CSV table of C-alpha atoms and ligand atoms in Angstrom, one decimal:
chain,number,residue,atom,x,y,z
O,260,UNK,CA,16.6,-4.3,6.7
O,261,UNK,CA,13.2,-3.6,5.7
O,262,UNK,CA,12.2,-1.5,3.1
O,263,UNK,CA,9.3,-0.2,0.8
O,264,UNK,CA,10.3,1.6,-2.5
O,265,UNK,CA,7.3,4.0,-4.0
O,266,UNK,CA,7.2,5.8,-7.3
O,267,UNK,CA,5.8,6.1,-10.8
O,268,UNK,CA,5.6,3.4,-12.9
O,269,UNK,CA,9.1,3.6,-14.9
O,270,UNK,CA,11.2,5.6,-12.6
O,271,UNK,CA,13.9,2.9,-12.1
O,272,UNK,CA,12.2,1.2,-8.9
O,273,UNK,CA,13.3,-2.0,-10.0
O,274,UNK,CA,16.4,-1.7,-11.1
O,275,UNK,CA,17.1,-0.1,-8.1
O,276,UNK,CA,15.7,-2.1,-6.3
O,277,UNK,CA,17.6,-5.1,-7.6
O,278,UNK,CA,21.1,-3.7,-7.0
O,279,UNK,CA,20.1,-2.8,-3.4
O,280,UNK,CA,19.1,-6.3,-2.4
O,281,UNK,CA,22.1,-7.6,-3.7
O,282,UNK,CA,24.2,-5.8,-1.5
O,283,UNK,CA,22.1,-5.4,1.0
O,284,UNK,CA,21.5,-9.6,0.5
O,285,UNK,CA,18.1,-9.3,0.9
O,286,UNK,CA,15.1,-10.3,-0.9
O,287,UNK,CA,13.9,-8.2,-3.6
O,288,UNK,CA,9.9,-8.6,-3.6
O,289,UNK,CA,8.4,-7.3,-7.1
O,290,UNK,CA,4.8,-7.6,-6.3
O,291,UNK,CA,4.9,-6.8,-11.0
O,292,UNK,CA,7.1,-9.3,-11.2
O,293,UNK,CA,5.4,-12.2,-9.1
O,294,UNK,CA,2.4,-11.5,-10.9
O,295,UNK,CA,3.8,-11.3,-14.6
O,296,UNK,CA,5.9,-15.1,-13.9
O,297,UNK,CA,2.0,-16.6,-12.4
O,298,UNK,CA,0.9,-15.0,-16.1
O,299,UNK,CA,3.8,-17.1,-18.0
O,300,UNK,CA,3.1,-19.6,-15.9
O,301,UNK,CA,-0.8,-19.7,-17.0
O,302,UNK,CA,-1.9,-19.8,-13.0
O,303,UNK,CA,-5.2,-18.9,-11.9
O,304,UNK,CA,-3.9,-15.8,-10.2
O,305,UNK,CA,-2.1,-15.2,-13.5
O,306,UNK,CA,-5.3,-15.5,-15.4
O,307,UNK,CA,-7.3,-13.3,-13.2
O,308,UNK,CA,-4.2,-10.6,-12.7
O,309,UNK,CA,-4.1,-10.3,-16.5
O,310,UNK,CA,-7.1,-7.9,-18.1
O,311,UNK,CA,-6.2,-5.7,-15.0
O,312,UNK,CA,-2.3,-5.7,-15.8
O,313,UNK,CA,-2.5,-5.5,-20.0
O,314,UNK,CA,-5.4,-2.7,-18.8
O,315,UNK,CA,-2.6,-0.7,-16.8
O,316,UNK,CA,-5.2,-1.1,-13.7
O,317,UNK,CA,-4.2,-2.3,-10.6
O,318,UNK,CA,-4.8,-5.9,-9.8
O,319,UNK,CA,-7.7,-6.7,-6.7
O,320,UNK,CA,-5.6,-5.5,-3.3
O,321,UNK,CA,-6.6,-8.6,-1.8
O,322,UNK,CA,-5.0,-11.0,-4.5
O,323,UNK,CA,-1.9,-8.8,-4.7
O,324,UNK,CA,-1.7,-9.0,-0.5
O,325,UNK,CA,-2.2,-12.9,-0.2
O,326,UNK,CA,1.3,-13.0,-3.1
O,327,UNK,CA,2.9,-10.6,-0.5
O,328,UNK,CA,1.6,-12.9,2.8
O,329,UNK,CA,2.9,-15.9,0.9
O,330,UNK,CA,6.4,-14.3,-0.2
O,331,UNK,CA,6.7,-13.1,4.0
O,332,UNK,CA,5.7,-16.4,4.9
O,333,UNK,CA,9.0,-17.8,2.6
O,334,UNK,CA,11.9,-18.5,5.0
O,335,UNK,CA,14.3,-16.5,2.6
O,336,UNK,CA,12.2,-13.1,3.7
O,337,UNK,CA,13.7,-13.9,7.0
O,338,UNK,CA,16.6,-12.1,6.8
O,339,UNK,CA,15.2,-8.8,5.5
O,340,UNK,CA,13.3,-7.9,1.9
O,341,UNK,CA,12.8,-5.0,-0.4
O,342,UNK,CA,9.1,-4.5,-1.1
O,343,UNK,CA,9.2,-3.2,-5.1
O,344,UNK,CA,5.7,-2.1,-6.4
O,345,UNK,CA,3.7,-2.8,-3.0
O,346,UNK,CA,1.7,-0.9,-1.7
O,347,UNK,CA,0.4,1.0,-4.2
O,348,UNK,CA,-2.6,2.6,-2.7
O,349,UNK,CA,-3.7,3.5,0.8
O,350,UNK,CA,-5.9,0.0,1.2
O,351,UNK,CA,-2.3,-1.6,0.8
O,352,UNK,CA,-0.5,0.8,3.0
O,353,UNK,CA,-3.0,-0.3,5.9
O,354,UNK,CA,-3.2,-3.9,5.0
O,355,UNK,CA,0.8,-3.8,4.9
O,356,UNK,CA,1.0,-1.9,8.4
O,357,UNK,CA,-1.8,-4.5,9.7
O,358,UNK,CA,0.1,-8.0,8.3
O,359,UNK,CA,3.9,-6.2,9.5
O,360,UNK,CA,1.8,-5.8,13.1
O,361,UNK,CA,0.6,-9.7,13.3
O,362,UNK,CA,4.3,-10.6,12.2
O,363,UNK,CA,6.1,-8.0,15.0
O,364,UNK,CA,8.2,-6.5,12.5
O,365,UNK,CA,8.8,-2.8,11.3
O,366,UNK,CA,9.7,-1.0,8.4
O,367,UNK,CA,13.1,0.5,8.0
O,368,UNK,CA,13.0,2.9,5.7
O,369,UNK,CA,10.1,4.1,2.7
O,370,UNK,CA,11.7,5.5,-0.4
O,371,UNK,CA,9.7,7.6,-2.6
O,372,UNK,CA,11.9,7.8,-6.5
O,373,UNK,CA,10.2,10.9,-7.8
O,374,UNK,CA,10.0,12.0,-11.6
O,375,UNK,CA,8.5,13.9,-14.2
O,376,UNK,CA,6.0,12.4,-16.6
O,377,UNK,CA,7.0,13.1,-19.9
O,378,UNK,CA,10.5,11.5,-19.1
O,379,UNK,CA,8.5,8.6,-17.5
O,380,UNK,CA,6.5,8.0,-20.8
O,381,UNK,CA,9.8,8.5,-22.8
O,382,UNK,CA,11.2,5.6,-20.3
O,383,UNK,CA,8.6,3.4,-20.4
O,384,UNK,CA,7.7,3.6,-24.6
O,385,UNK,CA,11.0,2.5,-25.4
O,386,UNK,CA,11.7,-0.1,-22.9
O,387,UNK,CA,12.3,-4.3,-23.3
O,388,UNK,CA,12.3,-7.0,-21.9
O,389,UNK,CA,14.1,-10.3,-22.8
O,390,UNK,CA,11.4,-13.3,-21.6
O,391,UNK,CA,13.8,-15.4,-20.7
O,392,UNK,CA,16.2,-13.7,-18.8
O,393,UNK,CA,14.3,-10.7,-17.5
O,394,UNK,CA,16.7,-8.1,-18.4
O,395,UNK,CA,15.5,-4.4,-19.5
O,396,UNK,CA,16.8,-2.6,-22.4
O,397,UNK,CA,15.5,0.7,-23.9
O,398,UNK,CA,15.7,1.3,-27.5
O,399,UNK,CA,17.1,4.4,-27.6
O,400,UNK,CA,19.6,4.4,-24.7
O,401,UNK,CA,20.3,0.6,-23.9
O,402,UNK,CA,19.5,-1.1,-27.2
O,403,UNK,CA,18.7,-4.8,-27.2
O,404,UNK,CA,21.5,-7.1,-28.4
O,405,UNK,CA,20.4,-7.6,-32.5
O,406,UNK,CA,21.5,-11.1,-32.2
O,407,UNK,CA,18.7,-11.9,-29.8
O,408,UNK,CA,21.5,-13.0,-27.0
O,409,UNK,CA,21.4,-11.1,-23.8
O,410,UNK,CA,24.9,-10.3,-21.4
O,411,UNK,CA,24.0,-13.8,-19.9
O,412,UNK,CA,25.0,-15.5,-22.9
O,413,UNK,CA,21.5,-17.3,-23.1
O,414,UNK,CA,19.3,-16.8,-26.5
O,415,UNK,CA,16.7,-14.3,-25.8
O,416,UNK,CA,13.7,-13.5,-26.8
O,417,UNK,CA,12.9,-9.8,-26.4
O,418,UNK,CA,9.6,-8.4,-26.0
O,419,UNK,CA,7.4,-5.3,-25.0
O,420,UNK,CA,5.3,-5.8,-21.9
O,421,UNK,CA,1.6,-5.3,-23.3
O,422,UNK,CA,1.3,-2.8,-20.4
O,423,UNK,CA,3.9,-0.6,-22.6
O,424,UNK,CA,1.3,0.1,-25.0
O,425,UNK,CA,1.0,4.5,-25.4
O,426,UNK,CA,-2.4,3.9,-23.7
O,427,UNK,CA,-1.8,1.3,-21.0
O,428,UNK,CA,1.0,4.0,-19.6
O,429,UNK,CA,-1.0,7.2,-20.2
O,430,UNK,CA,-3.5,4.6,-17.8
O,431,UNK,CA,-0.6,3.4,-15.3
O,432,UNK,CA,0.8,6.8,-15.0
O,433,UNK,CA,-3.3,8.5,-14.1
O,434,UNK,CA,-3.9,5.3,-12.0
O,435,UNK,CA,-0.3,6.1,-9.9
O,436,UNK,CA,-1.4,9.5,-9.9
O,437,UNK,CA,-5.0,8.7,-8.2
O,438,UNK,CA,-3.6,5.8,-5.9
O,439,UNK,CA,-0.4,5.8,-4.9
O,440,UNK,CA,-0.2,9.7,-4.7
O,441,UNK,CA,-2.3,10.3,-1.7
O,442,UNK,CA,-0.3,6.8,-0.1
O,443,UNK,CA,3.3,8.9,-0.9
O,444,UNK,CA,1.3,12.2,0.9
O,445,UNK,CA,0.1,9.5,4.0
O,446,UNK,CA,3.9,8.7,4.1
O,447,UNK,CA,5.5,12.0,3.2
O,448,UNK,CA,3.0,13.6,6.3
O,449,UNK,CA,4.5,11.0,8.7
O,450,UNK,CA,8.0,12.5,8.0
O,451,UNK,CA,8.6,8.9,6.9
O,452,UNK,CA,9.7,9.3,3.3
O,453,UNK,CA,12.8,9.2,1.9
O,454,UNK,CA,13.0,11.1,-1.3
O,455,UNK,CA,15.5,10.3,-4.2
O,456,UNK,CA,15.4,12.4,-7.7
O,457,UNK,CA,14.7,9.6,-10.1
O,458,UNK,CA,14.9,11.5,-13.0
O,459,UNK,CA,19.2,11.1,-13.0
O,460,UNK,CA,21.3,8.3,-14.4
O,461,UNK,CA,20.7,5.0,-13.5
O,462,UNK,CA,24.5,5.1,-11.5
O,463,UNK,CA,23.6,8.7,-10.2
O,464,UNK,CA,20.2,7.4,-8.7
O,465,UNK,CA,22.4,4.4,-6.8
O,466,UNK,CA,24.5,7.0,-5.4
O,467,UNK,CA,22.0,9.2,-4.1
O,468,UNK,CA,19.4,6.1,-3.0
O,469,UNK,CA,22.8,4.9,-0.9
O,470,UNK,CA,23.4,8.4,0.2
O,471,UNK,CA,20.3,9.0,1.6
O,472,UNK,CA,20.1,5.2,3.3
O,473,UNK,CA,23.9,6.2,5.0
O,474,UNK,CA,25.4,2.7,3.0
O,475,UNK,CA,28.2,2.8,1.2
O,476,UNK,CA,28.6,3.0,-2.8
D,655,LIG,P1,5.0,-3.1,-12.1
D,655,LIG,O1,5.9,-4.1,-12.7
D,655,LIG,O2,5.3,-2.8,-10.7
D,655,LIG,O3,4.9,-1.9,-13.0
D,655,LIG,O4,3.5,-3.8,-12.1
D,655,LIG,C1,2.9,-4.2,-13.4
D,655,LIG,C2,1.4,-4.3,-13.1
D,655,LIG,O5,1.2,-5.3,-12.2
D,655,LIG,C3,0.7,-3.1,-12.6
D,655,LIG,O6,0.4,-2.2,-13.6
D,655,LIG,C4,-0.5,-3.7,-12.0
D,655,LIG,O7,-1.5,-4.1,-12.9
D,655,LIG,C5,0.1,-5.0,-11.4
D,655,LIG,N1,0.6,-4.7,-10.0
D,655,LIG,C6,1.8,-4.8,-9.5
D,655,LIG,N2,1.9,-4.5,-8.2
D,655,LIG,C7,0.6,-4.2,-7.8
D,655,LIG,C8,0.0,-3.8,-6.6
D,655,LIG,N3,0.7,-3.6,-5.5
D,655,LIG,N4,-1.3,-3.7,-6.6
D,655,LIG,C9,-2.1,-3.9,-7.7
D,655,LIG,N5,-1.6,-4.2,-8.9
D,655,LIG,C10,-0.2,-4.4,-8.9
């Protein structure tokens, strides 16, 4: 299985996304999340990725594509992947159709989590991150443990990603508007897109992703 999951910038792509590939047993691909470990990790695509990511501004599409090559080229993405966060504009879209042409591969499904802004925003101001771990929490409705231990037992060290800041997600929300809208439209147009109301619980959201993919729950 094959799939790309578009949306706004704290609908619940991820944590979607996560759950899917488990059960699905393929590889979860967080173009976010590759770049945020070469940050912690203090790598040259780390250092350039970072004044566009703490900016809430997309990273270059050609370094973001050569992570995404590289991750394909793994021999774990053999058996199927979940592209989280990629592509994000239409540049991506084609250079995604052009590298899934030179590989002879197709895409399964593209699902498009939709939601309104303000709940976005309300999402995305409150949410947390342990460091170590990389489990989310949300200070209103999935408070961070006080002890500074996560679930997984391991001392934590929870955080707000700098691209949480009120401005960098009034930025992230105009920049998904601008990009990725007319790249849902390109895919929406092509009767391609699979559309699942993001706005719900996180358990309601699984229910209707599953739904809508005919798997079970
Ligand atoms: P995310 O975790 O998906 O919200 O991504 C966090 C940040 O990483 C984004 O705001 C961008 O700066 C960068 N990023 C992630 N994926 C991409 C992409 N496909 N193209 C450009 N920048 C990206």
């Amino acid at each position: 299985m094959r799939l790309v999951f578009l949306g706004p910038p704290g609908v619940g792509k991820g944590t979607q996304a996560e759950g899917l590939a488990l059960q699905l047993e393929i590889l979860h691909i967080s173009t976010g999340a590759i770049l945020r470990d070469a940050l912690g990790r203090g790598t040259t695509t780390g250092l350039e990725a970072k004044k566009f990511m703490d900016a809430g501004d997309l990273v270059p599409d050609a370094v973001v594509l050569k992570l995404v090559e590289d991750r394909f080229a793994e021999q774990d993405a053999a058996s199927g992947w979940l592209l989280d966060g990629y592509p994000r504009n239409l540049e991506q879209g084609a250079a995604l159709d052009g590298l899934l042409s030179i590989l002879q591969l197709t895409l399964d499904h593209v699902v498009f989590f939709e939601c309104d802004s303000a709940e976005l925003v309300r999402r995305l101001g409150g949410r947390r991150v342990c460091r170590k771990c990389g489990n989310t929490f949300h200070i209103e409705f999935a408070p961070p443990p006080p002890q500074g231990h996560c679930s997984q037992g391991g001392e934590c060290e929870i955080y707000q990603r700098s691209d949480d800041s009120e401005d960098a997600i009034l930025k992230r929300l105009d920049v998904y508007q601008r990009e990725t809208g007319p790249l849902v439209e390109h895919f929406r147009s092509q009767g391609r897109l699979i559309v699942v109301d993001g706005g719900q619980s996180i358990d309601q959201v699984g229910v209707d992703l599953r739904g809508a993919l005919g798997l079970p729950t």
